[in-house]
Short mmCIF file of C-alpha atoms in Angstrom, two decimals:
data_model
loop_
_atom_site.label_atom_id
_atom_site.label_comp_id
_atom_site.label_asym_id
_atom_site.label_seq_id
_atom_site.Cartn_x
_atom_site.Cartn_y
_atom_site.Cartn_z
CA MET F 1 6.12 -37.96 115.70
CA MET F 2 7.82 -35.12 115.30
CA GLY F 3 8.20 -33.22 111.64
CA GLY F 4 8.08 -36.82 110.10
CA ILE F 5 10.75 -38.15 112.54
CA SER F 6 10.54 -40.59 114.96
CA VAL F 7 12.20 -40.96 118.41
CA TYR F 8 12.77 -44.30 120.01
CA SER F 9 14.55 -45.68 123.28
CA ASN F 10 17.53 -48.55 122.69
CA PRO F 11 16.14 -51.14 122.75
CA PHE F 12 19.43 -52.69 124.48
CA PRO F 13 20.16 -52.80 128.23
CA ASN F 14 22.62 -50.47 130.16
CA ASP F 15 23.49 -48.30 126.77
CA ALA F 16 20.66 -46.11 127.22
CA PHE F 17 20.47 -42.81 124.32
CA LEU F 18 18.15 -41.57 121.97
CA LEU F 19 17.93 -43.03 117.99
CA VAL F 20 16.80 -40.59 115.27
CA GLN F 21 14.59 -43.20 112.04
CA THR F 22 15.07 -40.80 109.28
CA PRO F 23 13.59 -42.45 105.49
CA GLU F 24 17.48 -42.12 105.12
CA GLY F 25 17.94 -44.66 107.99
CA ILE F 26 18.70 -45.07 111.49
CA ARG F 27 20.82 -42.16 113.50
CA ASP F 28 21.90 -41.98 116.96
CA HIS F 29 20.91 -39.03 118.23
CA ARG F 30 24.10 -37.81 120.04
CA ALA F 31 26.86 -39.82 118.74
CA MET F 32 27.57 -43.32 116.25
CA ALA F 33 29.82 -46.04 117.30
CA SER F 34 33.29 -45.10 116.05
CA GLY F 35 34.56 -46.78 112.95
CA ARG F 36 31.96 -49.04 110.47
CA VAL F 37 30.30 -51.92 111.29
CA VAL F 38 29.51 -54.22 108.63
CA VAL F 39 25.74 -56.03 109.72
CA LEU F 40 25.60 -59.60 108.44
CA ASP F 41 22.37 -61.60 108.95
CA ASN F 42 23.46 -65.02 107.47
CA GLY F 43 20.48 -66.81 106.79
CA ALA F 44 20.65 -70.42 105.02
CA ALA F 45 18.20 -68.87 101.96
CA THR F 46 19.65 -65.37 102.15
CA ILE F 47 22.25 -63.41 103.42
CA LYS F 48 21.09 -59.72 104.19
CA ALA F 49 24.27 -57.70 104.28
CA GLY F 50 24.68 -53.48 105.11
CA PHE F 51 26.18 -51.43 107.50
CA GLY F 52 25.16 -50.40 111.24
CA GLY F 53 23.12 -47.12 111.63
CA GLU F 54 21.04 -47.57 108.42
CA ARG F 55 17.44 -48.70 107.97
CA ASP F 56 17.47 -51.64 105.53
CA PRO F 57 20.76 -53.63 103.95
CA LYS F 58 22.54 -53.16 100.83
CA VAL F 59 22.55 -55.95 99.37
CA LEU F 60 20.32 -59.13 99.94
CA LEU F 61 22.31 -62.38 98.41
CA PRO F 62 20.96 -65.75 97.87
CA ASN F 63 23.36 -68.01 99.67
CA TYR F 64 24.73 -70.67 97.57
CA LEU F 65 26.01 -70.92 94.53
CA LEU F 66 24.47 -72.74 91.58
CA ARG F 67 25.69 -74.82 88.38
CA PRO F 68 22.87 -73.81 85.57
CA LEU F 69 22.63 -76.53 82.67
CA SER F 70 24.49 -74.45 80.16
CA SER F 71 27.36 -73.82 82.38
CA LYS F 72 30.09 -76.01 83.83
CA LYS F 73 31.05 -73.83 86.69
CA TRP F 74 29.60 -73.11 90.05
CA ILE F 75 28.82 -69.42 89.40
CA PHE F 76 26.78 -66.64 91.63
CA PRO F 77 23.34 -66.11 91.50
CA ASP F 78 21.87 -63.87 88.86
CA PRO F 79 18.59 -62.65 87.90
CA SER F 80 19.50 -62.63 84.37
CA ILE F 81 20.33 -66.95 84.78
CA ASP F 82 17.76 -69.59 83.33
CA PRO F 83 16.94 -71.63 86.54
CA THR F 84 15.55 -74.75 84.84
CA SER F 85 17.01 -77.71 86.57
CA ALA F 86 20.10 -75.79 88.09
CA ALA F 87 22.07 -77.64 90.73
CA ILE F 88 22.79 -76.00 93.62
CA ARG F 89 25.64 -75.98 96.86
CA ARG F 90 24.36 -74.48 99.94
CA PRO F 91 26.99 -74.32 103.10
CA PHE F 92 24.05 -75.03 104.92
CA ASP F 93 22.45 -77.69 105.82
CA ARG F 94 19.68 -78.05 108.83
CA GLY F 95 20.09 -75.03 110.09
CA HIS F 96 24.13 -75.52 110.39
CA LEU F 97 26.43 -73.94 108.72
CA ILE F 98 28.97 -77.30 107.49
CA ASN F 99 30.71 -75.90 104.41
CA ALA F 100 32.73 -73.23 105.60
CA ASP F 101 34.78 -72.64 102.80
CA LEU F 102 32.30 -72.31 100.21
CA GLN F 103 30.54 -69.56 102.76
CA ARG F 104 34.05 -68.07 102.77
CA GLU F 105 33.94 -67.97 98.98
CA ILE F 106 30.55 -66.02 99.21
CA TRP F 107 31.46 -63.62 101.38
CA ALA F 108 34.11 -62.65 99.35
CA HIS F 109 31.26 -62.13 97.04
CA LEU F 110 29.29 -60.28 99.38
CA PHE F 111 32.40 -57.64 100.33
CA SER F 112 33.82 -57.24 96.65
CA PRO F 113 33.75 -53.91 95.25
CA SER F 114 30.98 -54.99 93.09
CA LEU F 115 28.53 -55.67 95.87
CA LEU F 116 29.31 -54.06 99.58
CA HIS F 117 32.56 -53.06 98.93
CA VAL F 118 34.22 -53.73 102.98
CA THR F 119 37.68 -53.42 103.63
CA PRO F 120 37.48 -55.91 106.76
CA SER F 121 40.48 -54.53 108.45
CA ALA F 122 39.21 -51.70 109.43
CA SER F 123 35.15 -52.80 109.86
CA SER F 124 33.30 -54.46 112.84
CA LEU F 125 31.24 -57.16 111.69
CA LEU F 126 28.00 -58.06 113.51
CA LEU F 127 27.29 -61.07 112.77
CA THR F 128 24.02 -64.01 112.77
CA GLN F 129 24.61 -67.39 114.04
CA PRO F 130 21.43 -70.33 114.56
CA LEU F 131 20.57 -70.85 117.80
CA PHE F 132 22.41 -73.86 120.09
CA ALA F 133 25.14 -74.14 116.69
CA LEU F 134 28.11 -76.67 117.73
CA PRO F 135 31.32 -75.63 119.11
CA SER F 136 33.22 -76.59 116.12
CA LEU F 137 30.83 -74.54 113.38
CA GLN F 138 31.46 -71.43 115.64
CA ARG F 139 35.02 -72.03 115.46
CA ALA F 140 35.27 -72.21 111.85
CA VAL F 141 33.16 -69.33 111.86
CA ASP F 142 35.85 -67.28 114.07
CA GLU F 143 38.22 -68.78 111.85
CA VAL F 144 36.78 -67.36 108.68
CA VAL F 145 35.75 -63.82 109.97
CA PHE F 146 39.62 -63.05 111.80
CA GLU F 147 42.28 -65.62 109.46
CA ASP F 148 40.54 -65.05 106.48
CA PHE F 149 39.06 -61.61 105.96
CA GLY F 150 40.68 -60.03 109.04
CA PHE F 151 38.00 -57.85 110.30
CA ARG F 152 38.76 -55.81 113.08
CA ALA F 153 36.34 -57.41 116.08
CA LEU F 154 33.54 -59.43 116.22
CA TYR F 155 30.05 -59.36 117.80
CA VAL F 156 27.90 -62.32 117.64
CA ALA F 157 23.86 -62.14 118.04
CA ASP F 158 21.29 -64.72 117.80
CA PRO F 159 18.30 -63.68 115.47
CA PRO F 160 15.08 -64.04 117.85
CA ALA F 161 17.59 -61.04 120.68
CA LEU F 162 17.50 -58.88 117.25
CA ALA F 163 14.03 -59.36 116.20
CA TRP F 164 12.54 -58.87 119.41
CA ALA F 165 14.83 -55.63 119.78
CA TYR F 166 13.61 -54.27 116.51
CA GLU F 167 10.11 -54.35 117.47
CA SER F 168 10.28 -53.15 121.03
CA SER F 169 12.30 -49.94 119.53
CA LEU F 170 8.83 -48.96 117.55
CA ARG F 171 6.38 -49.13 120.41
CA PRO F 172 6.03 -46.24 122.37
CA GLU F 173 5.80 -48.54 125.71
CA LYS F 174 8.66 -50.31 127.01
CA LEU F 175 8.61 -54.26 126.45
CA GLY F 176 10.21 -56.23 129.18
CA CYS F 177 10.30 -59.74 127.10
CA GLY F 178 8.15 -61.35 124.31
CA LEU F 179 8.18 -64.88 122.39
CA VAL F 180 9.74 -64.33 118.77
CA VAL F 181 8.71 -67.06 116.70
CA ASP F 182 11.40 -67.31 113.72
CA CYS F 183 10.12 -69.67 110.90
CA GLY F 184 12.94 -69.94 108.52
CA PHE F 185 14.57 -71.53 105.41
CA SER F 186 15.57 -75.15 107.36
CA PHE F 187 13.43 -74.54 110.52
CA THR F 188 11.21 -72.69 113.34
CA HIS F 189 12.43 -71.76 116.58
CA ALA F 190 9.35 -70.26 119.38
CA ALA F 191 12.06 -68.34 121.21
CA PRO F 192 10.96 -66.45 124.67
CA VAL F 193 13.59 -63.37 125.35
CA PHE F 194 13.69 -61.70 128.19
CA GLN F 195 15.19 -57.99 128.81
CA ASN F 196 16.56 -58.78 125.10
CA PHE F 197 18.27 -61.80 125.87
CA THR F 198 16.83 -65.02 124.42
CA VAL F 199 16.15 -67.70 127.07
CA ASN F 200 17.73 -70.89 126.04
CA TYR F 201 15.93 -72.97 128.01
CA GLY F 202 12.51 -71.88 127.00
CA VAL F 203 13.23 -72.45 123.41
CA LYS F 204 11.92 -74.95 121.63
CA ARG F 205 12.55 -76.14 117.53
CA MET F 206 10.98 -77.89 114.84
CA ASP F 207 13.26 -79.55 112.15
CA LEU F 208 10.53 -77.47 109.36
CA GLY F 209 10.99 -74.73 107.13
CA GLY F 210 10.99 -73.42 104.03
CA LYS F 211 12.98 -76.40 102.40
CA ALA F 212 11.44 -79.01 103.80
CA LEU F 213 8.03 -76.84 102.09
CA THR F 214 9.20 -76.75 98.73
CA ASN F 215 10.56 -80.49 98.82
CA TYR F 216 6.94 -81.48 99.39
CA LEU F 217 5.56 -78.90 96.93
CA LYS F 218 7.91 -80.90 94.24
CA GLU F 219 6.71 -84.16 95.61
CA LEU F 220 2.72 -83.32 95.36
CA VAL F 221 3.07 -81.62 91.59
CA SER F 222 5.74 -83.90 90.31
CA TYR F 223 3.07 -86.95 91.37
CA ARG F 224 0.55 -85.52 90.13
CA SER F 225 1.48 -83.10 86.85
CA VAL F 226 5.14 -82.88 85.94
CA ASN F 227 8.53 -84.14 87.33
CA VAL F 228 10.04 -80.72 88.83
CA MET F 229 12.16 -83.14 91.16
CA ASP F 230 15.15 -81.10 89.91
CA GLU F 231 13.43 -77.33 89.88
CA THR F 232 14.24 -76.66 93.67
CA LEU F 233 14.04 -73.04 91.99
CA ILE F 234 11.15 -72.64 90.07
CA MET F 235 9.21 -74.22 93.06
CA ASP F 236 10.76 -71.98 95.25
CA ASP F 237 8.93 -69.23 92.99
CA VAL F 238 5.81 -71.20 92.89
CA LYS F 239 5.50 -71.85 96.61
CA GLU F 240 6.25 -68.21 97.38
CA LYS F 241 3.97 -66.30 94.98
CA LEU F 242 1.03 -69.31 95.07
CA CYS F 243 0.54 -71.24 98.48
CA PHE F 244 -1.17 -69.79 101.24
CA VAL F 245 -2.19 -70.99 104.96
CA SER F 246 -5.61 -72.55 105.15
CA LEU F 247 -8.39 -71.36 107.90
CA ASP F 248 -10.41 -74.17 107.53
CA VAL F 249 -8.59 -77.32 105.60
CA GLN F 250 -11.92 -79.47 104.94
CA ARG F 251 -13.56 -77.03 104.05
CA ASP F 252 -11.31 -75.68 101.28
CA LEU F 253 -10.42 -79.58 100.74
CA HIS F 254 -13.95 -79.80 99.41
CA ILE F 255 -13.76 -76.31 97.25
CA ALA F 256 -10.52 -77.97 96.10
CA ARG F 257 -12.26 -80.78 94.40
CA ARG F 258 -15.08 -78.70 92.65
CA PRO F 259 -15.42 -78.60 88.91
CA GLY F 260 -14.66 -74.84 86.84
CA LYS F 261 -15.36 -71.46 87.89
CA ASP F 262 -16.54 -73.28 91.70
CA ASN F 263 -13.15 -74.20 92.45
CA LEU F 264 -11.59 -71.11 93.71
CA MET F 265 -8.49 -72.92 94.38
CA ARG F 266 -7.41 -73.63 90.88
CA CYS F 267 -4.68 -71.78 89.25
CA THR F 268 -2.11 -72.39 86.80
CA TYR F 269 1.64 -71.80 87.16
CA VAL F 270 3.59 -71.63 83.14
CA LEU F 271 7.44 -73.25 83.76
CA PRO F 272 10.10 -71.56 81.60
CA ASP F 273 10.76 -72.22 78.38
CA GLY F 274 14.72 -70.49 77.59
CA ILE F 275 13.11 -68.83 75.14
CA THR F 276 10.21 -66.73 74.98
CA HIS F 277 10.66 -66.41 78.98
CA THR F 278 13.83 -67.35 81.25
CA LYS F 279 11.07 -66.98 84.79
CA GLY F 280 8.52 -68.83 85.64
CA TYR F 281 5.42 -67.05 85.77
CA VAL F 282 1.52 -67.08 86.95
CA LYS F 283 -0.84 -67.46 84.25
CA ASP F 284 -3.37 -65.45 85.51
CA GLN F 285 -3.19 -63.22 88.61
CA ASP F 286 -6.71 -62.78 89.26
CA GLU F 287 -7.48 -66.55 89.19
CA ALA F 288 -4.52 -67.10 91.60
CA MET F 289 -6.15 -64.93 94.06
CA ARG F 290 -9.61 -66.34 94.00
CA TYR F 291 -9.47 -68.11 96.92
CA LEU F 292 -9.46 -65.43 98.83
CA ASP F 293 -13.60 -65.58 98.30
CA VAL F 294 -13.74 -68.90 100.10
CA GLN F 295 -14.20 -66.32 103.29
CA LYS F 296 -18.07 -65.64 101.67
CA GLU F 297 -18.60 -69.23 100.34
CA GLU F 298 -21.06 -71.42 102.72
CA ALA F 299 -18.97 -74.20 104.83
CA SER F 300 -21.08 -77.03 102.84
CA HIS F 301 -21.11 -77.04 99.14
CA ALA F 302 -24.72 -79.67 98.81
CA VAL F 303 -23.87 -81.75 95.50
CA GLY F 304 -26.43 -85.01 94.56
CA LYS F 305 -25.36 -88.25 93.92
CA GLU F 306 -25.75 -87.46 90.40
CA GLY F 307 -23.86 -84.14 90.12
CA ALA F 308 -20.94 -86.15 92.14
CA GLU F 309 -20.23 -88.56 89.54
CA LYS F 310 -20.34 -86.21 87.16
CA GLN F 311 -18.04 -83.70 89.12
CA GLU F 312 -15.56 -86.64 89.36
CA ALA F 313 -15.42 -87.63 85.70
CA LYS F 314 -14.76 -83.40 84.93
CA LEU F 315 -11.79 -83.85 87.95
CA ALA F 316 -10.72 -86.99 86.19
CA ASP F 317 -10.32 -85.28 82.77
CA ARG F 318 -8.75 -81.90 84.26
CA ASN F 319 -5.84 -84.04 85.76
CA LYS F 320 -4.92 -85.76 82.49
CA VAL F 321 -2.16 -83.44 82.14
CA ASP F 322 -1.12 -82.29 78.41
CA LEU F 323 2.81 -82.72 78.43
CA THR F 324 3.11 -80.83 75.82
CA LYS F 325 2.38 -77.81 77.32
CA ASN F 326 4.78 -75.92 79.97
CA GLU F 327 2.65 -75.16 82.27
CA PHE F 328 0.81 -77.20 85.47
CA ASN F 329 -2.35 -76.91 87.25
CA LEU F 330 -2.43 -76.26 91.56
CA THR F 331 -5.29 -76.80 93.45
CA ASN F 332 -5.00 -77.80 97.09
CA GLU F 333 -1.32 -78.26 96.85
CA ARG F 334 -1.77 -74.76 97.29
CA PHE F 335 -2.85 -74.92 101.07
CA VAL F 336 -1.57 -78.30 101.89
CA VAL F 337 1.92 -77.62 102.06
CA PRO F 338 1.82 -75.11 104.38
CA GLU F 339 -0.41 -77.19 106.62
CA MET F 340 3.16 -79.02 107.22
CA ILE F 341 3.73 -76.25 110.12
CA PHE F 342 0.78 -76.14 111.52
CA ARG F 343 -0.08 -80.55 111.73
CA PRO F 344 3.32 -82.17 110.54
CA ALA F 345 2.33 -85.14 112.54
CA ASP F 346 -0.94 -85.46 109.49
CA LEU F 347 2.26 -86.30 107.29
CA GLY F 348 4.00 -88.30 109.38
CA MET F 349 6.27 -86.72 110.81
CA ASN F 350 6.99 -86.87 114.89
CA GLN F 351 6.62 -82.83 115.36
CA ALA F 352 4.41 -80.84 117.48
CA GLY F 353 2.81 -78.54 114.85
CA LEU F 354 3.35 -75.07 115.75
CA ALA F 355 1.03 -74.14 118.29
CA GLU F 356 1.94 -76.78 120.48
CA CYS F 357 5.60 -75.61 119.90
CA ILE F 358 4.64 -72.28 121.26
CA VAL F 359 2.77 -73.79 124.41
CA ARG F 360 5.34 -75.82 125.00
CA ALA F 361 7.92 -73.11 125.20
CA VAL F 362 5.67 -70.88 126.56
CA ASN F 363 5.60 -73.66 129.46
CA SER F 364 9.08 -73.61 130.21
CA CYS F 365 9.38 -70.06 131.38
CA HIS F 366 8.13 -68.82 134.87
CA PRO F 367 4.51 -68.75 135.43
CA TYR F 368 4.32 -65.05 135.65
CA LEU F 369 5.50 -64.47 132.53
CA HIS F 370 2.85 -67.16 130.65
CA PRO F 371 0.54 -63.92 129.96
CA VAL F 372 2.65 -61.81 129.09
CA LEU F 373 4.13 -64.20 126.30
CA TYR F 374 1.01 -65.03 124.95
CA GLU F 375 0.15 -61.47 124.58
CA ARG F 376 3.74 -60.46 122.71
CA ILE F 377 4.18 -62.94 120.35
CA ILE F 378 6.26 -62.24 117.47
CA LEU F 379 6.43 -63.53 113.75
CA THR F 380 9.58 -63.29 111.71
CA GLY F 381 11.17 -65.44 108.89
CA GLY F 382 10.54 -65.71 105.26
CA SER F 383 7.66 -68.49 105.75
CA THR F 384 5.75 -66.55 108.08
CA LEU F 385 4.93 -64.64 104.83
CA PHE F 386 2.25 -67.12 104.04
CA PRO F 387 -1.32 -65.22 103.47
CA GLN F 388 -3.49 -66.03 106.68
CA PHE F 389 -0.11 -67.27 108.59
CA ALA F 390 -0.89 -65.33 111.66
CA GLU F 391 -4.77 -65.83 111.44
CA ARG F 392 -4.58 -69.84 111.50
CA LEU F 393 -1.60 -69.94 114.56
CA GLU F 394 -3.87 -67.44 116.01
CA ARG F 395 -6.96 -69.90 116.03
CA ASP F 396 -4.99 -73.09 116.34
CA LEU F 397 -3.23 -71.40 119.46
CA ARG F 398 -6.68 -69.92 121.29
CA PRO F 399 -7.92 -73.67 122.47
CA LEU F 400 -4.33 -74.35 123.92
CA VAL F 401 -4.28 -71.14 126.07
CA PRO F 402 -6.05 -70.34 129.10
CA ASP F 403 -9.27 -68.40 128.97
CA ASP F 404 -8.39 -65.05 130.76
CA TYR F 405 -5.42 -65.12 128.48
CA ARG F 406 -5.25 -62.80 126.05
CA VAL F 407 -3.47 -64.38 122.75
CA LYS F 408 -1.92 -61.30 120.30
CA ILE F 409 0.27 -62.40 117.76
CA THR F 410 1.81 -59.78 115.52
CA THR F 411 3.92 -60.16 111.99
CA GLN F 412 7.00 -58.16 111.34
CA GLU F 413 6.82 -55.19 108.82
CA ASP F 414 9.04 -57.11 107.10
CA PRO F 415 9.76 -60.83 108.49
CA ILE F 416 12.87 -60.78 105.85
CA ARG F 417 14.85 -57.47 107.31
CA GLY F 418 13.67 -57.65 110.54
CA VAL F 419 16.58 -59.58 112.55
CA TRP F 420 18.73 -57.19 110.51
CA ARG F 421 17.43 -54.32 111.15
CA GLY F 422 17.86 -55.43 115.26
CA GLY F 423 21.22 -55.77 114.07
CA SER F 424 21.92 -52.11 112.90
CA LEU F 425 20.56 -50.79 115.78
CA LEU F 426 22.56 -52.67 117.70
CA ALA F 427 25.76 -51.67 115.98
CA SER F 428 24.55 -47.73 116.15
CA SER F 429 24.76 -48.53 119.69
CA PRO F 430 27.68 -45.95 121.41
CA GLY F 431 29.06 -49.19 123.70
CA PHE F 432 28.98 -51.53 121.09
CA GLU F 433 32.81 -51.74 120.31
CA SER F 434 33.55 -52.29 124.16
CA MET F 435 30.95 -56.00 123.50
CA CYS F 436 33.03 -56.93 120.68
CA VAL F 437 35.45 -59.53 120.34
CA THR F 438 38.61 -58.32 119.07
CA LYS F 439 41.28 -59.39 116.66
CA ALA F 440 43.76 -58.98 119.45
CA GLU F 441 42.21 -60.83 121.68
CA TYR F 442 41.16 -63.44 119.35
CA GLU F 443 45.27 -63.91 118.65
CA GLU F 444 46.13 -64.16 122.28
CA LEU F 445 42.77 -66.38 123.44
CA GLY F 446 41.30 -68.33 120.50
CA SER F 447 38.21 -69.00 119.70
CA ASP F 448 37.36 -69.71 123.47
CA ARG F 449 37.22 -66.11 124.01
CA CYS F 450 34.40 -65.84 121.50
CA HIS F 451 32.46 -68.90 122.98
CA ARG F 452 33.00 -67.23 126.74
CA ARG F 453 31.68 -63.69 125.38
CA PHE F 454 28.99 -64.17 123.31
CA PHE F 455 27.49 -68.05 124.35
CA HIS F 456 27.85 -67.64 128.08
CA CYS F 457 30.00 -70.43 128.70
#
């Protein structure tokens, strides 16, 4: 640290230069890349967009259109809109961009003067794409970028490499390799990264992400309390505010069955009524945080036979939901839903848990790299924001790793923006323009030029 300014070494190979990070953003110590570079982390749930060299994106935009009950048209999301029973159209499905026309419409709104104010013909674009995107889908994106918007140049990057590059820039020591666990909206990837390149043959994927968790939460609440199967946006909010990862599932299940104040898991969520409030909210924030006191509880709670019968009676009375009230209670749903990521087989899914996925990814690499990868695990993606996520993952992973290997798991400072910040670093590199495919190259050689450049084919 020098006078409040941190000096970081370039995380990308073959482009040695210094970056200076200030409160205003990230700046090249010697020279910025010529022209303006738009950095677009095109997530399936949220688009993060801004300009290269800055610390944070200027715009975070939901990547969908919605149609509220009060409208007959598909509109762009707005905080003032009542989300109750709103229909949603997404350009992504199962992690793949399947509706290029819809994505084009959302990007046009994003690049408009009211948001990012981009002139594509005078700008280059750094775009993130999911790992192993199908060539046909890649060609559709290239057409949108060059033919519909007319950007002057394009660079395509994969999220794990950018997340690792940004994390490396924050470390005083130079990190040659590590493992990025990207737990996002549609899927989860465990991706080894070596010299800022993703090792594709070592990547392991779980078809589980934030969308599956929301759908499971909707099913549980609809079965036990009130029908919320059409309330995707509301249940997203419930999941983000109230769900957490359990460190001991059996213990927490036992606590969740206790009546009254002994049930530290119980909390209440109030649904929007469209009149006094158009957003749902947690009824009692202190009540919602009581689960943290579980660490002070004993692992078991002795209950006699007579007491158990009374407890069951109180539990049955509590589960009788008053449908005249615009609210519902949550207990074990709060930690059972994130449990999908760690033990999907318990729910009948033919998927390995996250710890097993990481072990498989590491074992796919050279044995010399195994201890290094276990010691440098980086968590990114919105689904890693559940409280106690990293602690639970370390508990599950430790028994699967050789005793002489150290396990260290780090959650990014901001898992939502971490990938974008890595893209901002790359876009501010003096050699960035030479790594791009220009519009002239695309017009001469077509999408094959992009495929060979960015996907090493």
